[in-house]
Short mmCIF file of N, CA and C and ligand atoms in Angstrom, two decimals:
data_model
loop_
_atom_site.label_atom_id
_atom_site.label_comp_id
_atom_site.label_asym_id
_atom_site.label_seq_id
_atom_site.Cartn_x
_atom_site.Cartn_y
_atom_site.Cartn_z
N UNK A 290 0.84 -1.20 0.00
CA UNK A 290 0.00 0.00 0.00
C UNK A 290 0.88 1.26 0.00
N UNK A 291 0.50 2.24 -0.81
CA UNK A 291 1.27 3.48 -0.90
C UNK A 291 0.92 4.39 0.26
N UNK A 292 1.96 4.91 0.95
CA UNK A 292 1.72 5.90 1.98
C UNK A 292 1.88 7.27 1.32
N UNK A 293 0.78 8.00 1.21
CA UNK A 293 0.80 9.25 0.45
C UNK A 293 1.12 10.44 1.36
N UNK A 294 2.06 11.25 0.90
CA UNK A 294 2.35 12.52 1.56
C UNK A 294 1.74 13.61 0.70
N UNK A 295 0.54 14.05 1.06
CA UNK A 295 -0.20 14.98 0.20
C UNK A 295 0.47 16.36 0.11
N UNK A 296 1.35 16.67 1.04
CA UNK A 296 2.00 17.98 1.01
C UNK A 296 3.35 17.96 0.31
N UNK A 297 3.72 16.80 -0.22
CA UNK A 297 5.05 16.66 -0.80
C UNK A 297 5.30 17.62 -1.96
N UNK A 298 4.36 17.71 -2.87
CA UNK A 298 4.57 18.56 -4.05
C UNK A 298 4.79 20.01 -3.64
N UNK A 299 4.08 20.48 -2.63
CA UNK A 299 4.25 21.88 -2.20
C UNK A 299 5.62 22.10 -1.58
N UNK A 300 6.15 21.08 -0.94
CA UNK A 300 7.48 21.21 -0.33
C UNK A 300 8.57 21.24 -1.39
N UNK A 301 8.35 20.51 -2.47
CA UNK A 301 9.35 20.46 -3.55
C UNK A 301 9.21 21.66 -4.48
N UNK A 302 7.98 22.08 -4.70
CA UNK A 302 7.72 23.14 -5.67
C UNK A 302 7.97 24.52 -5.06
N UNK A 303 9.21 24.75 -4.71
CA UNK A 303 9.54 26.04 -4.10
C UNK A 303 9.94 27.04 -5.18
N UNK A 304 9.91 26.58 -6.41
CA UNK A 304 10.34 27.39 -7.55
C UNK A 304 9.26 27.25 -8.63
N UNK A 305 8.89 28.34 -9.27
CA UNK A 305 7.82 28.28 -10.28
C UNK A 305 8.22 27.48 -11.52
N UNK A 306 9.51 27.19 -11.66
CA UNK A 306 9.95 26.39 -12.81
C UNK A 306 9.66 24.90 -12.65
N UNK A 307 9.28 24.50 -11.44
CA UNK A 307 8.97 23.08 -11.23
C UNK A 307 7.67 22.74 -11.96
N UNK A 308 7.76 21.89 -12.98
CA UNK A 308 6.57 21.60 -13.78
C UNK A 308 6.42 20.11 -14.08
N UNK A 309 6.62 19.30 -13.08
CA UNK A 309 6.49 17.84 -13.25
C UNK A 309 5.11 17.46 -13.77
N UNK A 310 4.10 18.26 -13.46
CA UNK A 310 2.74 17.92 -13.88
C UNK A 310 2.56 18.04 -15.40
N UNK A 311 3.51 18.68 -16.08
CA UNK A 311 3.43 18.80 -17.54
C UNK A 311 3.82 17.50 -18.23
N UNK A 312 4.44 16.60 -17.49
CA UNK A 312 4.88 15.32 -18.06
C UNK A 312 3.66 14.46 -18.39
N UNK A 313 3.61 13.93 -19.60
CA UNK A 313 2.49 13.03 -19.96
C UNK A 313 2.97 11.60 -20.17
N UNK A 314 4.14 11.32 -19.56
CA UNK A 314 4.58 9.92 -19.43
C UNK A 314 4.84 9.23 -20.76
N UNK A 315 5.40 9.96 -21.72
CA UNK A 315 5.62 9.38 -23.05
C UNK A 315 6.82 8.43 -23.09
N UNK A 316 7.78 8.63 -22.18
CA UNK A 316 8.93 7.72 -22.12
C UNK A 316 10.12 8.14 -22.96
N UNK A 317 10.00 9.23 -23.71
CA UNK A 317 11.11 9.67 -24.56
C UNK A 317 12.37 9.90 -23.73
N UNK A 318 12.22 10.55 -22.60
CA UNK A 318 13.37 10.86 -21.75
C UNK A 318 14.07 9.60 -21.27
N UNK A 319 13.32 8.63 -20.82
CA UNK A 319 13.91 7.40 -20.30
C UNK A 319 14.66 6.66 -21.40
N UNK A 320 14.12 6.72 -22.62
CA UNK A 320 14.76 6.02 -23.73
C UNK A 320 16.09 6.68 -24.11
N UNK A 321 16.19 8.00 -23.91
CA UNK A 321 17.38 8.74 -24.32
C UNK A 321 18.46 8.83 -23.25
N UNK A 322 18.11 8.60 -22.02
CA UNK A 322 19.05 8.84 -20.92
C UNK A 322 20.29 7.96 -21.07
N UNK A 323 21.47 8.57 -21.15
CA UNK A 323 22.69 7.78 -21.33
C UNK A 323 23.04 6.92 -20.12
N UNK A 324 22.52 7.31 -18.98
CA UNK A 324 22.81 6.54 -17.77
C UNK A 324 21.87 5.34 -17.67
N UNK A 325 20.73 5.46 -18.33
CA UNK A 325 19.79 4.33 -18.39
C UNK A 325 19.07 4.06 -17.09
N UNK A 326 18.82 5.09 -16.30
CA UNK A 326 18.09 4.89 -15.05
C UNK A 326 16.65 4.53 -15.34
N UNK A 327 16.16 3.58 -14.61
CA UNK A 327 14.77 3.18 -14.80
C UNK A 327 13.82 4.23 -14.25
N UNK A 328 14.19 4.87 -13.19
CA UNK A 328 13.26 5.79 -12.51
C UNK A 328 13.21 7.17 -13.16
N UNK A 329 14.31 7.60 -13.77
CA UNK A 329 14.38 8.98 -14.23
C UNK A 329 13.95 9.10 -15.68
N UNK A 330 13.34 10.23 -16.00
CA UNK A 330 12.67 11.17 -15.10
C UNK A 330 11.17 10.86 -14.90
N UNK A 331 10.57 10.15 -15.84
CA UNK A 331 9.11 10.09 -15.80
C UNK A 331 8.54 9.42 -14.56
N UNK A 332 9.14 8.30 -14.14
CA UNK A 332 8.61 7.65 -12.94
C UNK A 332 8.79 8.54 -11.73
N UNK A 333 9.94 9.19 -11.67
CA UNK A 333 10.22 10.07 -10.54
C UNK A 333 9.14 11.16 -10.42
N UNK A 334 8.80 11.76 -11.54
CA UNK A 334 7.79 12.82 -11.51
C UNK A 334 6.42 12.28 -11.10
N UNK A 335 6.10 11.06 -11.51
CA UNK A 335 4.84 10.43 -11.08
C UNK A 335 4.84 10.28 -9.56
N UNK A 336 5.95 9.81 -9.01
CA UNK A 336 6.01 9.60 -7.56
C UNK A 336 5.80 10.93 -6.83
N UNK A 337 6.38 11.99 -7.36
CA UNK A 337 6.21 13.30 -6.72
C UNK A 337 4.75 13.72 -6.79
N UNK A 338 4.14 13.59 -7.95
CA UNK A 338 2.75 14.01 -8.12
C UNK A 338 1.80 13.18 -7.26
N UNK A 339 2.14 11.90 -7.08
CA UNK A 339 1.31 11.02 -6.25
C UNK A 339 1.58 11.20 -4.76
N UNK A 340 2.68 11.86 -4.43
CA UNK A 340 3.06 12.02 -3.03
C UNK A 340 3.66 10.75 -2.46
N UNK A 341 4.24 9.91 -3.32
CA UNK A 341 4.81 8.64 -2.88
C UNK A 341 6.27 8.87 -2.44
N UNK A 342 6.40 9.41 -1.25
CA UNK A 342 7.71 9.79 -0.73
C UNK A 342 8.63 8.57 -0.52
N UNK A 343 8.02 7.46 -0.16
CA UNK A 343 8.80 6.25 0.09
C UNK A 343 9.58 5.83 -1.15
N UNK A 344 8.92 5.87 -2.30
CA UNK A 344 9.58 5.49 -3.56
C UNK A 344 10.69 6.48 -3.89
N UNK A 345 10.46 7.73 -3.60
CA UNK A 345 11.49 8.74 -3.88
C UNK A 345 12.71 8.49 -2.99
N UNK A 346 12.46 8.22 -1.73
CA UNK A 346 13.57 7.95 -0.82
C UNK A 346 14.34 6.70 -1.23
N UNK A 347 13.62 5.69 -1.68
CA UNK A 347 14.27 4.46 -2.13
C UNK A 347 15.19 4.73 -3.33
N UNK A 348 14.89 5.79 -4.07
CA UNK A 348 15.62 6.08 -5.31
C UNK A 348 16.63 7.21 -5.15
N UNK A 349 16.96 7.54 -3.92
CA UNK A 349 17.86 8.66 -3.67
C UNK A 349 19.17 8.54 -4.44
N UNK A 350 19.76 7.36 -4.45
CA UNK A 350 21.05 7.19 -5.15
C UNK A 350 20.91 7.51 -6.63
N UNK A 351 19.85 7.03 -7.25
CA UNK A 351 19.65 7.29 -8.67
C UNK A 351 19.40 8.77 -8.93
N UNK A 352 18.63 9.37 -8.05
CA UNK A 352 18.31 10.80 -8.23
C UNK A 352 19.58 11.64 -8.19
N UNK A 353 20.49 11.27 -7.30
CA UNK A 353 21.74 12.04 -7.20
C UNK A 353 22.78 11.60 -8.23
N UNK A 354 22.48 10.56 -8.98
CA UNK A 354 23.41 10.12 -10.02
C UNK A 354 23.11 10.72 -11.39
N UNK A 355 21.97 11.40 -11.53
CA UNK A 355 21.65 12.05 -12.81
C UNK A 355 22.75 13.04 -13.15
N UNK A 356 23.15 13.03 -14.40
CA UNK A 356 24.26 13.89 -14.85
C UNK A 356 23.83 15.32 -15.11
N UNK A 357 22.54 15.58 -15.10
CA UNK A 357 21.99 16.90 -15.45
C UNK A 357 22.50 17.34 -16.83
N UNK A 358 22.62 16.37 -17.71
CA UNK A 358 23.17 16.64 -19.05
C UNK A 358 22.16 17.28 -19.99
N UNK A 359 20.89 17.20 -19.67
CA UNK A 359 19.78 17.80 -20.43
C UNK A 359 19.50 17.10 -21.77
N UNK A 360 20.10 15.96 -21.99
CA UNK A 360 19.82 15.25 -23.23
C UNK A 360 18.33 14.91 -23.33
N UNK A 361 17.76 14.50 -22.21
CA UNK A 361 16.33 14.16 -22.19
C UNK A 361 15.47 15.41 -22.39
N UNK A 362 15.86 16.47 -21.73
CA UNK A 362 15.06 17.71 -21.74
C UNK A 362 14.97 18.30 -23.15
N UNK A 363 16.05 18.20 -23.88
CA UNK A 363 16.06 18.78 -25.24
C UNK A 363 15.08 18.10 -26.16
N UNK A 364 14.73 16.85 -25.86
CA UNK A 364 13.81 16.10 -26.74
C UNK A 364 12.42 15.95 -26.14
N UNK A 365 12.20 16.49 -24.97
CA UNK A 365 10.89 16.33 -24.32
C UNK A 365 9.81 17.08 -25.12
N UNK A 366 8.77 16.39 -25.58
CA UNK A 366 7.74 17.04 -26.40
C UNK A 366 6.84 17.99 -25.61
N UNK A 367 6.89 17.95 -24.29
CA UNK A 367 6.02 18.82 -23.49
C UNK A 367 6.79 19.91 -22.74
N UNK A 368 8.02 20.11 -23.13
CA UNK A 368 8.84 21.16 -22.52
C UNK A 368 8.86 21.09 -20.99
N UNK A 369 9.00 19.87 -20.50
CA UNK A 369 9.13 19.69 -19.05
C UNK A 369 10.54 20.12 -18.65
N UNK A 370 10.64 20.89 -17.59
CA UNK A 370 11.95 21.37 -17.11
C UNK A 370 12.62 20.24 -16.31
N UNK A 371 13.03 19.23 -17.03
CA UNK A 371 13.45 17.99 -16.37
C UNK A 371 14.60 18.22 -15.39
N UNK A 372 15.66 18.85 -15.84
CA UNK A 372 16.82 18.98 -14.96
C UNK A 372 16.53 19.90 -13.77
N UNK A 373 15.75 20.95 -14.00
CA UNK A 373 15.41 21.83 -12.89
C UNK A 373 14.51 21.09 -11.89
N UNK A 374 13.59 20.29 -12.42
CA UNK A 374 12.74 19.49 -11.53
C UNK A 374 13.59 18.55 -10.68
N UNK A 375 14.55 17.89 -11.32
CA UNK A 375 15.42 16.96 -10.58
C UNK A 375 16.24 17.73 -9.54
N UNK A 376 16.71 18.88 -9.94
CA UNK A 376 17.50 19.69 -9.01
C UNK A 376 16.67 20.05 -7.76
N UNK A 377 15.42 20.41 -7.97
CA UNK A 377 14.56 20.77 -6.83
C UNK A 377 14.23 19.56 -5.96
N UNK A 378 14.07 18.41 -6.59
CA UNK A 378 13.82 17.19 -5.81
C UNK A 378 15.07 16.86 -4.98
N UNK A 379 16.23 17.03 -5.58
CA UNK A 379 17.48 16.81 -4.84
C UNK A 379 17.59 17.77 -3.65
N UNK A 380 17.23 19.00 -3.91
CA UNK A 380 17.31 20.00 -2.85
C UNK A 380 16.39 19.62 -1.68
N UNK A 381 15.19 19.15 -2.03
CA UNK A 381 14.25 18.71 -0.99
C UNK A 381 14.84 17.55 -0.19
N UNK A 382 15.39 16.57 -0.89
CA UNK A 382 15.97 15.41 -0.22
C UNK A 382 17.15 15.82 0.67
N UNK A 383 17.98 16.70 0.14
CA UNK A 383 19.17 17.11 0.88
C UNK A 383 18.79 17.83 2.17
N UNK A 384 17.78 18.70 2.07
CA UNK A 384 17.39 19.49 3.25
C UNK A 384 16.59 18.69 4.25
N UNK A 385 15.58 17.99 3.76
CA UNK A 385 14.66 17.36 4.70
C UNK A 385 15.05 15.98 5.15
N UNK A 386 15.77 15.25 4.31
CA UNK A 386 16.06 13.86 4.66
C UNK A 386 17.52 13.60 4.98
N UNK A 387 18.39 14.32 4.34
CA UNK A 387 19.81 14.05 4.56
C UNK A 387 20.42 15.07 5.52
N UNK A 388 19.65 16.12 5.85
CA UNK A 388 20.11 17.11 6.81
C UNK A 388 21.26 17.96 6.32
N UNK A 389 21.35 18.12 4.99
CA UNK A 389 22.45 18.92 4.43
C UNK A 389 22.06 20.39 4.37
S1 SF4 B 1204 9.98 13.20 -22.38
FE1 SF4 B 1204 8.93 14.80 -21.16
S2 SF4 B 1204 6.74 14.31 -21.31
FE2 SF4 B 1204 7.88 12.48 -22.00
S3 SF4 B 1204 8.04 11.19 -20.11
FE3 SF4 B 1204 9.89 12.48 -20.24
S4 SF4 B 1204 9.44 14.32 -19.00
FE4 SF4 B 1204 7.50 13.30 -19.47
S1 SF4 B 1205 19.63 14.92 -17.42
FE1 SF4 B 1205 20.86 13.37 -18.52
S2 SF4 B 1205 21.39 11.84 -16.96
FE2 SF4 B 1205 19.72 13.07 -16.13
S3 SF4 B 1205 17.83 11.92 -16.63
FE3 SF4 B 1205 18.21 13.41 -18.30
S4 SF4 B 1205 19.38 12.30 -19.85
FE4 SF4 B 1205 19.50 11.12 -17.93
#
């Protein structure tokens, strides 16, 4: 069963550039990612929108391993700010969970 944190999106969306909700889950980004992460970016954005904090925490290593190369972002058909979204999710994790 998913434990939903309904306030998660508001905690992450501290910047107006955060637009994970624009993602329509087409998979283009995942197919292009040179690192080949299963979670990034589309699944990650779903977890944020659903408030599934547990899944995000489980994926911390992958989230911090993204190269921020923007290869995915350049081909995203919905102009999702992928790298900025990932950066904000990292910031949330660093502050609230890792105590950085
Ligand atoms: S390419 Fe853009 S719209 Fe498609 S899954 Fe990735 S982030 Fe979402
Ligand atoms: S920014 Fe680069 S490494 Fe990160 S998810 Fe996109 S393609 Fe993969």
